[in-house]
Backbone as numpy.savetxt, mean C-alpha at the origin, in Angstrom:
# Nx Ny Nz CAx CAy CAz Cx Cy Cz
-23.88 1.68 -12.88 -24.62 1.63 -11.62 -24.19 0.43 -10.80
-23.91 0.67 -9.51 -23.51 -0.41 -8.63 -24.75 -1.15 -8.14
-24.77 -2.46 -8.36 -25.88 -3.28 -7.93 -25.39 -4.38 -6.99
-26.34 -5.05 -6.36 -25.98 -6.16 -5.49 -25.22 -7.23 -6.28
-25.62 -7.43 -7.51 -24.97 -8.44 -8.34 -23.53 -8.06 -8.64
-23.29 -6.78 -8.98 -21.91 -6.36 -9.30 -21.02 -6.44 -8.09
-21.57 -6.11 -6.89 -20.78 -6.24 -5.67 -20.45 -7.70 -5.40
-21.44 -8.57 -5.60 -21.23 -10.00 -5.39 -20.19 -10.55 -6.35
-20.15 -10.02 -7.57 -19.17 -10.49 -8.55 -17.75 -10.16 -8.10
-17.56 -8.95 -7.56 -16.24 -8.58 -7.04 -15.90 -9.47 -5.85
-16.89 -9.72 -4.98 -16.66 -10.59 -3.85 -16.23 -11.99 -4.27
-16.84 -12.49 -5.34 -16.48 -13.82 -5.83 -15.05 -13.84 -6.36
-14.63 -12.75 -6.99 -13.28 -12.69 -7.53 -12.22 -12.75 -6.42
-12.51 -12.08 -5.29 -11.54 -12.08 -4.20 -11.85 -13.17 -3.18
-12.74 -14.11 -3.57 -13.10 -15.19 -2.67 -12.29 -16.45 -2.88
-11.31 -16.40 -3.78 -10.48 -17.56 -4.06 -9.07 -17.31 -3.51
-8.52 -18.22 -2.69 -7.20 -17.99 -2.09 -6.09 -17.73 -3.10
-6.13 -18.41 -4.23 -5.08 -18.21 -5.24 -5.15 -16.81 -5.83
-6.36 -16.35 -6.12 -6.50 -15.01 -6.68 -6.12 -13.96 -5.66
-6.47 -14.18 -4.40 -6.07 -13.24 -3.36 -4.55 -13.18 -3.25
-3.90 -14.32 -3.32 -2.43 -14.34 -3.24 -1.82 -13.55 -4.40
-2.40 -13.66 -5.59 -1.90 -12.91 -6.73 -2.08 -11.41 -6.52
-3.27 -11.03 -6.06 -3.53 -9.60 -5.84 -2.62 -9.05 -4.75
-2.39 -9.82 -3.69 -1.49 -9.37 -2.64 -0.06 -9.18 -3.16
0.35 -10.05 -4.07 1.69 -9.93 -4.64 1.85 -8.65 -5.44
0.73 -8.11 -5.93 0.76 -6.88 -6.74 0.57 -5.63 -5.90
0.39 -5.78 -4.58 0.07 -4.63 -3.75 1.23 -3.69 -3.49
2.43 -4.04 -3.94 3.53 -3.10 -3.80 3.72 -2.25 -5.05
2.75 -2.33 -5.98 2.80 -1.48 -7.16 3.58 -2.06 -8.32
4.23 -3.21 -8.11 5.00 -3.80 -9.21 4.09 -4.41 -10.26
4.64 -4.55 -11.47 3.97 -5.29 -12.52 4.67 -6.64 -12.65
3.92 -7.74 -12.57 4.49 -9.08 -12.56 3.96 -9.91 -13.71
4.76 -10.87 -14.13 4.34 -11.78 -15.20 3.41 -12.84 -14.63
2.73 -13.55 -15.52 1.86 -14.64 -15.10 2.64 -15.72 -14.37
3.87 -16.00 -14.83 4.69 -17.01 -14.18 5.03 -16.61 -12.75
5.36 -15.33 -12.54 5.68 -14.85 -11.20 4.46 -14.91 -10.29
3.30 -14.59 -10.84 2.07 -14.64 -10.05 1.65 -16.07 -9.75
1.90 -16.98 -10.69 1.63 -18.40 -10.45 2.48 -18.90 -9.28
3.74 -18.48 -9.26 4.64 -18.87 -8.17 4.16 -18.29 -6.85
3.71 -17.04 -6.86 3.23 -16.39 -5.64 2.00 -17.09 -5.09
1.16 -17.61 -5.98 -0.08 -18.26 -5.56 0.08 -19.76 -5.34
1.22 -20.31 -5.77 1.45 -21.73 -5.62 0.56 -22.59 -6.51
0.32 -22.09 -7.74 -0.53 -22.84 -8.69 0.25 -23.02 -10.01
-0.29 -23.86 -10.87 0.36 -24.08 -12.16 0.16 -22.87 -13.07
1.01 -22.70 -14.07 0.82 -21.59 -15.01 -0.55 -21.61 -15.69
-1.05 -22.81 -16.01 -2.36 -22.90 -16.66 -3.46 -22.41 -15.73
-3.39 -22.80 -14.47 -4.39 -22.34 -13.49 -4.28 -20.84 -13.28
-3.05 -20.33 -13.21 -2.84 -18.90 -13.02 -3.42 -18.11 -14.18
-3.28 -18.64 -15.39 -3.80 -17.95 -16.57 -5.32 -17.81 -16.47
-5.99 -18.84 -16.01 -7.44 -18.77 -15.85 -7.85 -17.74 -14.80
-7.13 -17.73 -13.67 -7.43 -16.76 -12.62 -7.20 -15.32 -13.11
-6.11 -15.11 -13.83 -5.79 -13.77 -14.30 -6.81 -13.29 -15.33
-7.32 -14.21 -16.15 -8.35 -13.83 -17.11 -9.60 -13.32 -16.39
-9.95 -13.97 -15.28 -11.12 -13.54 -14.51 -10.86 -12.19 -13.83
-9.67 -12.00 -13.28 -9.33 -10.73 -12.63 -9.30 -9.59 -13.63
-8.84 -9.89 -14.84 -8.80 -8.88 -15.90 -10.23 -8.51 -16.34
-11.07 -9.51 -16.50 -12.45 -9.26 -16.90 -13.21 -8.49 -15.82
-12.83 -8.70 -14.56 -13.48 -8.01 -13.46 -12.88 -6.66 -13.14
-11.91 -6.21 -13.97 -11.26 -4.89 -13.81 -10.52 -4.74 -12.49
-10.00 -5.85 -11.95 -9.18 -5.76 -10.75 -7.70 -5.68 -11.10
-7.32 -6.17 -12.29 -5.95 -6.03 -12.76 -5.97 -5.50 -14.20
-4.84 -4.98 -14.61 -4.64 -4.56 -16.00 -3.38 -5.24 -16.52
-3.23 -5.23 -17.83 -2.08 -5.86 -18.46 -1.28 -4.81 -19.23
0.03 -4.84 -19.03 0.94 -3.98 -19.78 1.81 -4.86 -20.64
1.84 -4.61 -21.95 2.65 -5.42 -22.87 3.98 -4.72 -23.13
5.04 -5.48 -23.01 6.38 -4.96 -23.31 7.14 -6.04 -24.08
7.29 -5.81 -25.38 7.90 -6.83 -26.22 7.03 -8.07 -26.26
7.64 -9.20 -25.97 6.89 -10.45 -25.97 6.26 -10.75 -24.61
6.50 -9.91 -23.66 6.05 -10.18 -22.30 4.80 -9.38 -21.95
4.01 -9.98 -21.07 2.79 -9.34 -20.55 2.94 -9.22 -19.03
2.80 -8.01 -18.55 2.93 -7.76 -17.12 1.58 -7.33 -16.54
1.27 -7.88 -15.37 0.00 -7.59 -14.72 0.24 -6.68 -13.51
-0.71 -5.77 -13.31 -0.64 -4.90 -12.13 -2.06 -4.60 -11.67
-2.19 -4.11 -10.43 -3.52 -3.74 -9.93 -4.10 -2.64 -10.80
-5.39 -2.69 -11.00 -6.04 -1.74 -11.91 -6.08 -0.33 -11.35
-6.09 -0.20 -10.02 -6.21 1.13 -9.43 -5.88 1.09 -7.93
-5.64 2.26 -7.33 -5.44 2.30 -5.88 -6.65 1.78 -5.11
-7.85 1.88 -5.71 -9.04 1.42 -5.03 -9.00 -0.10 -4.80
-8.37 -0.82 -5.72 -8.25 -2.27 -5.53 -7.34 -2.55 -4.34
-6.26 -1.79 -4.20 -5.38 -1.96 -3.04 -6.13 -1.64 -1.76
-6.98 -0.60 -1.79 -7.77 -0.25 -0.61 -8.72 -1.39 -0.24
-9.31 -2.00 -1.26 -10.21 -3.13 -1.03 -9.47 -4.27 -0.32
-8.29 -4.60 -0.81 -7.52 -5.69 -0.22 -7.07 -5.36 1.19
-6.62 -4.13 1.42 -6.20 -3.73 2.75 -7.37 -3.81 3.72
-8.56 -3.39 3.25 -9.74 -3.47 4.09 -10.13 -4.91 4.41
-10.02 -5.79 3.42 -10.32 -7.19 3.65 -9.36 -7.82 4.65
-8.09 -7.42 4.58 -7.12 -7.94 5.54 -7.43 -7.46 6.95
-7.92 -6.23 7.07 -8.31 -5.69 8.36 -9.47 -6.50 8.93
-10.48 -6.76 8.09 -11.63 -7.55 8.54 -11.20 -8.98 8.88
-10.34 -9.57 8.04 -9.89 -10.94 8.27 -9.14 -11.07 9.59
-8.37 -10.04 9.95 -7.61 -10.10 11.19 -8.50 -10.00 12.40
-9.76 -9.54 12.22 -10.72 -9.43 13.31 -11.79 -10.52 13.26
-11.61 -11.50 12.39 -12.66 -12.47 12.14 -12.86 -13.48 13.26
-12.00 -13.45 14.26 -12.15 -14.37 15.39 -11.53 -15.72 15.16
-10.80 -15.88 14.05 -10.13 -17.14 13.80 -8.88 -17.23 14.66
-8.44 -18.45 15.01 -7.20 -18.60 15.76 -6.05 -17.96 14.98
-5.28 -17.13 15.65 -4.21 -16.42 14.97 -2.93 -17.25 14.99
-2.31 -17.44 13.82 -1.07 -18.20 13.78 0.05 -17.45 14.48
1.01 -18.21 14.92 2.16 -17.61 15.58 2.88 -16.69 14.60
3.16 -15.47 15.05 3.81 -14.49 14.16 5.24 -14.91 13.86
5.59 -14.91 12.57 6.95 -15.25 12.19 7.72 -14.02 11.80
8.95 -14.25 11.32 9.82 -13.13 10.95 9.22 -12.31 9.82
8.67 -13.00 8.80 8.10 -12.29 7.66 6.93 -11.42 8.11
6.10 -11.94 9.00 4.96 -11.18 9.49 5.42 -9.95 10.26
6.47 -10.10 11.06 7.00 -8.95 11.81 7.53 -7.88 10.87
8.17 -8.30 9.78 8.70 -7.35 8.81 7.58 -6.57 8.14
6.50 -7.27 7.80 5.36 -6.61 7.17 4.71 -5.61 8.12
4.65 -5.96 9.38 4.03 -5.08 10.37 4.89 -3.85 10.64
6.19 -3.98 10.53 7.07 -2.83 10.77 6.96 -1.81 9.64
7.14 -2.27 8.42 7.08 -1.35 7.26 6.80 -2.17 6.01
5.86 -1.67 5.20 5.51 -2.34 3.97 4.91 -1.31 3.00
4.75 -1.72 1.77 4.05 -0.87 0.82 2.59 -1.29 0.75
1.73 -0.32 0.61 0.32 -0.55 0.35 0.05 0.14 -0.98
0.24 -0.61 -2.05 0.21 -0.07 -3.41 1.39 0.87 -3.62
1.24 2.17 -3.46 2.37 3.07 -3.66 2.63 3.97 -2.46
2.09 3.60 -1.30 2.35 4.41 -0.09 2.81 3.51 1.04
3.31 4.14 2.10 3.89 3.41 3.22 2.80 2.96 4.18
2.94 1.72 4.67 2.00 1.17 5.62 2.78 0.50 6.75
2.04 -0.07 7.69 2.68 -0.68 8.84 3.03 0.36 9.90
3.83 -0.06 10.86 4.22 0.83 11.97 4.86 2.11 11.44
5.72 2.00 10.44 6.39 3.19 9.92 5.41 4.15 9.28
4.50 3.64 8.46 3.51 4.52 7.81 2.63 5.24 8.83
2.19 4.51 9.85 1.35 5.11 10.88 2.14 6.13 11.69
3.40 5.83 11.97 4.24 6.77 12.73 4.44 8.07 11.98
4.62 7.99 10.65 4.75 9.19 9.84 3.46 10.02 9.90
2.32 9.36 9.79 1.04 10.07 9.86 0.88 10.74 11.23
1.26 10.03 12.30 1.15 10.61 13.64 2.02 11.85 13.79
3.26 11.77 13.26 4.19 12.90 13.38 3.69 14.11 12.60
3.25 13.90 11.37 2.77 15.02 10.56 1.53 15.66 11.18
0.69 14.85 11.80 -0.50 15.40 12.44 -0.12 16.16 13.73
0.81 15.63 14.50 1.23 16.29 15.74 1.90 17.64 15.44
2.57 17.75 14.30 3.23 19.00 13.92 2.28 19.98 13.25
1.06 19.55 13.00 0.10 20.43 12.34 0.29 20.54 10.85
1.02 19.58 10.26 1.24 19.60 8.82 0.06 18.98 8.08
-0.65 18.08 8.74 -1.85 17.49 8.17 -2.93 17.46 9.25
-4.15 17.30 8.82 -5.27 17.11 9.74 -6.05 15.90 9.27
-6.42 15.05 10.22 -7.17 13.83 9.89 -8.43 13.80 10.75
-9.56 13.56 10.12 -10.84 13.41 10.82 -11.65 12.35 10.10
-11.97 11.29 10.82 -12.76 10.20 10.25 -12.08 9.66 8.99
-12.76 9.76 7.85 -12.21 9.19 6.61 -11.71 10.29 5.68
-11.36 11.45 6.23 -10.88 12.56 5.40 -9.60 13.13 6.02
-8.79 13.76 5.15 -7.57 14.38 5.63 -7.21 15.54 4.71
-6.45 16.46 5.23 -5.97 17.58 4.41 -4.56 17.95 4.82
-3.85 18.58 3.89 -2.51 19.10 4.16 -2.64 20.58 4.43
-2.09 21.04 5.53 -2.20 22.45 5.88 -1.21 23.28 5.07
-1.42 24.59 4.96 -0.44 25.44 4.26 0.95 25.31 4.87
1.02 25.23 6.20 2.32 25.06 6.86 2.94 23.72 6.46
2.10 22.69 6.38 2.59 21.39 5.97 3.16 21.38 4.57
2.49 22.07 3.65 2.98 22.15 2.28 4.34 22.85 2.23
4.47 23.92 3.00 5.77 24.64 3.01 6.87 23.75 3.56
6.58 23.07 4.66 7.61 22.24 5.30 7.97 21.03 4.42
7.00 20.41 3.84 7.28 19.25 3.00 8.08 19.64 1.77
7.72 20.79 1.18 8.47 21.27 0.02 9.90 21.58 0.39
10.11 22.17 1.57 11.46 22.49 2.03 12.29 21.22 2.24
11.64 20.11 2.58 12.33 18.85 2.78 12.61 18.13 1.46
12.11 18.70 0.37 12.32 18.07 -0.93 11.32 16.98 -1.26
10.21 16.97 -0.52 9.17 15.97 -0.78 8.16 16.62 -1.72
8.27 16.29 -3.00 7.42 16.91 -4.00 6.00 16.38 -3.99
5.06 17.25 -3.69 3.67 16.86 -3.66 2.91 17.63 -4.73
2.23 16.90 -5.60 1.42 17.54 -6.64 0.17 18.12 -6.00
0.10 19.45 -5.92 -1.02 20.11 -5.25 -2.00 20.71 -6.26
-1.86 20.36 -7.52 -2.77 20.87 -8.53 -4.20 20.41 -8.28
-5.18 21.07 -8.86 -6.57 20.70 -8.64 -6.87 19.31 -9.17
-7.80 18.65 -8.51 -8.22 17.32 -8.93 -8.98 17.43 -10.25
-8.60 16.63 -11.21 -9.29 16.64 -12.49 -10.01 15.32 -12.68
-10.80 15.24 -13.72 -11.50 13.99 -14.00 -10.50 12.90 -14.34
-9.43 13.27 -15.03 -8.42 12.29 -15.41 -7.58 11.85 -14.22
-7.41 12.76 -13.24 -6.61 12.42 -12.06 -7.44 12.73 -10.83
-8.28 11.79 -10.45 -9.23 12.04 -9.37 -8.70 11.65 -8.00
-7.43 11.35 -7.91 -6.87 10.90 -6.63 -6.71 12.08 -5.69
-7.17 11.97 -4.43 -7.05 13.09 -3.49 -5.61 13.36 -3.11
-5.37 14.57 -2.63 -4.03 14.95 -2.20 -3.61 14.14 -0.98
-4.52 14.00 -0.05 -4.19 13.30 1.19 -5.43 12.56 1.68
-5.24 11.29 2.03 -6.37 10.49 2.50 -5.88 9.48 3.53
-6.62 9.33 4.65 -6.22 8.30 5.61 -6.60 6.92 5.11
-5.76 5.96 5.38 -6.02 4.57 5.00 -5.82 3.74 6.26
-6.90 3.10 6.75 -6.82 2.36 8.01 -5.88 1.17 7.86
-4.86 1.12 8.70 -3.81 0.11 8.62 -4.28 -1.18 9.28
-4.19 -2.30 8.56 -4.72 -3.56 9.11 -3.92 -4.07 10.28
-2.62 -3.76 10.33 -1.81 -4.29 11.43 -1.75 -3.34 12.63
-1.80 -2.03 12.40 -1.72 -1.05 13.49 -3.10 -0.58 13.94
-4.12 -0.79 13.13 -5.50 -0.39 13.44 -5.64 1.13 13.59
-4.74 1.86 13.01 -4.78 3.32 12.97 -4.41 3.75 11.56
-4.69 4.99 11.16 -4.47 5.36 9.75 -3.02 5.65 9.39
-2.64 5.18 8.21 -1.46 5.70 7.56 -1.94 6.59 6.42
-1.03 7.18 5.66 -1.42 8.17 4.64 -1.38 7.58 3.24
-2.46 7.80 2.52 -2.55 7.43 1.10 -2.71 8.71 0.29
-3.18 8.59 -0.94 -3.30 9.76 -1.79 -1.97 10.19 -2.36
-1.95 11.36 -2.97 -0.73 11.85 -3.61 0.38 12.12 -2.59
0.02 12.58 -1.38 1.03 12.80 -0.35 1.62 11.49 0.12
0.78 10.48 0.34 1.30 9.18 0.74 2.27 8.61 -0.27
1.94 8.74 -1.55 2.82 8.26 -2.62 4.13 9.04 -2.63
4.05 10.36 -2.43 5.26 11.20 -2.46 6.19 10.85 -1.30
5.63 10.58 -0.11 6.46 10.20 1.03 7.15 8.87 0.78
6.43 7.92 0.20 7.02 6.61 -0.09 8.14 6.75 -1.12
7.87 7.52 -2.18 8.90 7.72 -3.22 10.13 8.39 -2.65
9.94 9.38 -1.79 11.07 10.09 -1.18 11.91 9.13 -0.33
11.27 8.32 0.47 12.01 7.40 1.33 12.80 6.38 0.51
12.23 5.93 -0.60 12.93 4.98 -1.46 14.10 5.65 -2.19
13.84 6.86 -2.74 14.90 7.56 -3.49 16.06 7.98 -2.60
15.78 8.32 -1.35 16.83 8.73 -0.44 17.57 7.55 0.18
17.09 6.35 -0.09 17.74 5.16 0.48 17.39 4.93 1.94
16.31 5.56 2.39 15.89 5.36 3.79 15.27 3.98 3.97
14.57 3.53 2.93 14.00 2.18 2.95 14.33 1.52 1.63
14.29 0.19 1.61 14.47 -0.53 0.36 13.54 -1.73 0.35
13.13 -2.10 -0.85 12.19 -3.19 -1.01 12.89 -4.53 -0.82
12.18 -5.45 -0.19 12.67 -6.82 -0.05 12.22 -7.64 -1.25
13.01 -8.59 -1.65 12.71 -9.41 -2.81 11.45 -10.24 -2.55
10.54 -10.21 -3.52 9.32 -11.02 -3.49 8.48 -10.78 -2.24
8.44 -9.54 -1.78 7.66 -9.21 -0.60 7.25 -7.75 -0.62
6.16 -7.43 0.06 5.78 -6.03 0.22 6.50 -5.40 1.40
7.20 -6.21 2.18 7.93 -5.69 3.33 9.05 -4.75 2.89
9.26 -3.70 3.67 10.34 -2.76 3.42 11.37 -2.85 4.54
12.61 -2.73 4.17 13.70 -2.71 5.17 14.15 -1.27 5.37
14.12 -0.82 6.61 14.63 0.52 6.93 16.14 0.39 7.09
16.89 1.18 6.33 18.34 1.11 6.34 18.90 1.88 7.54
20.16 1.64 7.90 20.77 2.45 8.98 20.71 3.94 8.68
20.98 4.31 7.41 20.87 5.71 7.01 19.44 6.19 7.20
18.48 5.30 6.89 17.09 5.66 7.03 16.68 5.93 8.46
17.12 5.09 9.39 16.77 5.32 10.79 17.33 6.64 11.28
18.56 6.96 10.86 19.16 8.26 11.28 18.36 9.41 10.69
18.01 9.32 9.40 17.26 10.40 8.75 15.85 10.54 9.33
15.20 9.42 9.58 13.85 9.47 10.15 13.86 10.09 11.54
14.92 9.84 12.28 15.06 10.46 13.61 15.29 11.96 13.48
16.20 12.33 12.58 16.54 13.75 12.42 15.37 14.57 11.84
14.67 14.00 10.86 13.65 14.77 10.15 12.28 14.66 10.82
11.94 13.45 11.28 10.59 13.23 11.80 10.56 12.76 13.26
11.75 12.62 13.89 11.82 12.14 15.27 11.18 10.77 15.42
11.40 9.92 14.43 10.89 8.55 14.46 12.08 7.63 14.70
12.00 6.86 15.78 13.06 5.92 16.14 12.54 4.50 16.05
13.44 3.52 15.97 12.98 2.12 15.93 12.06 1.83 17.10
11.06 0.95 16.91 10.10 0.67 17.99 10.74 0.34 19.32
11.80 -0.48 19.31 12.44 -0.86 20.56 13.09 0.33 21.27
13.57 1.32 20.45 14.22 2.49 21.01 13.21 3.53 21.48
11.94 3.37 21.03 10.91 4.37 21.37 10.24 4.07 22.70
10.50 2.86 23.22 9.81 2.46 24.47 10.57 2.98 25.68
């Protein structure tokens, strides 16, 4: 049962800058070691160990053991949604906004939000699919149309359309409000499939130690041909 106390406990866990930095580092779906997360948060390994123990106890992260190493990852897509929502609220908090740098611009153009595409690129994909009638979005719900399933399958974008089970309760398609664009990108199984397809085809590639994605020259050509998506400067 969710109580005021349990909500406050989660709030306390994400109320520390170092822990937030660790969780943000895990938002691209990677599993990282304690040393890597300590570096991301700018704290000592001993301090990072204490923070990770609290995040593990609070079910915000999980641990995967491989040989002598322990890798940490977000416990679920819901944790990524929580962080994305907090970033949206933080960007509207009325605090003086720092001057946007190169890294910030890269994150706003294209990034991962757990296992789906976010930023300008993610929102543009959602806009295109909706304009073509392949998906429908209303408020906090979305669906893939029969025409959309046919078209996506023809493009080689494999989407698991099996019924939702207790073991796999993730929806097929769900809007996720983008903190930088203030409009929805796509999450759920379809969002993950689109991200996987773009990575496997070499349309985008991950940047080292960042959630930012780089759209490759091949990617821009393919995105234009398949989805009529052009670089922001070329779209104006």
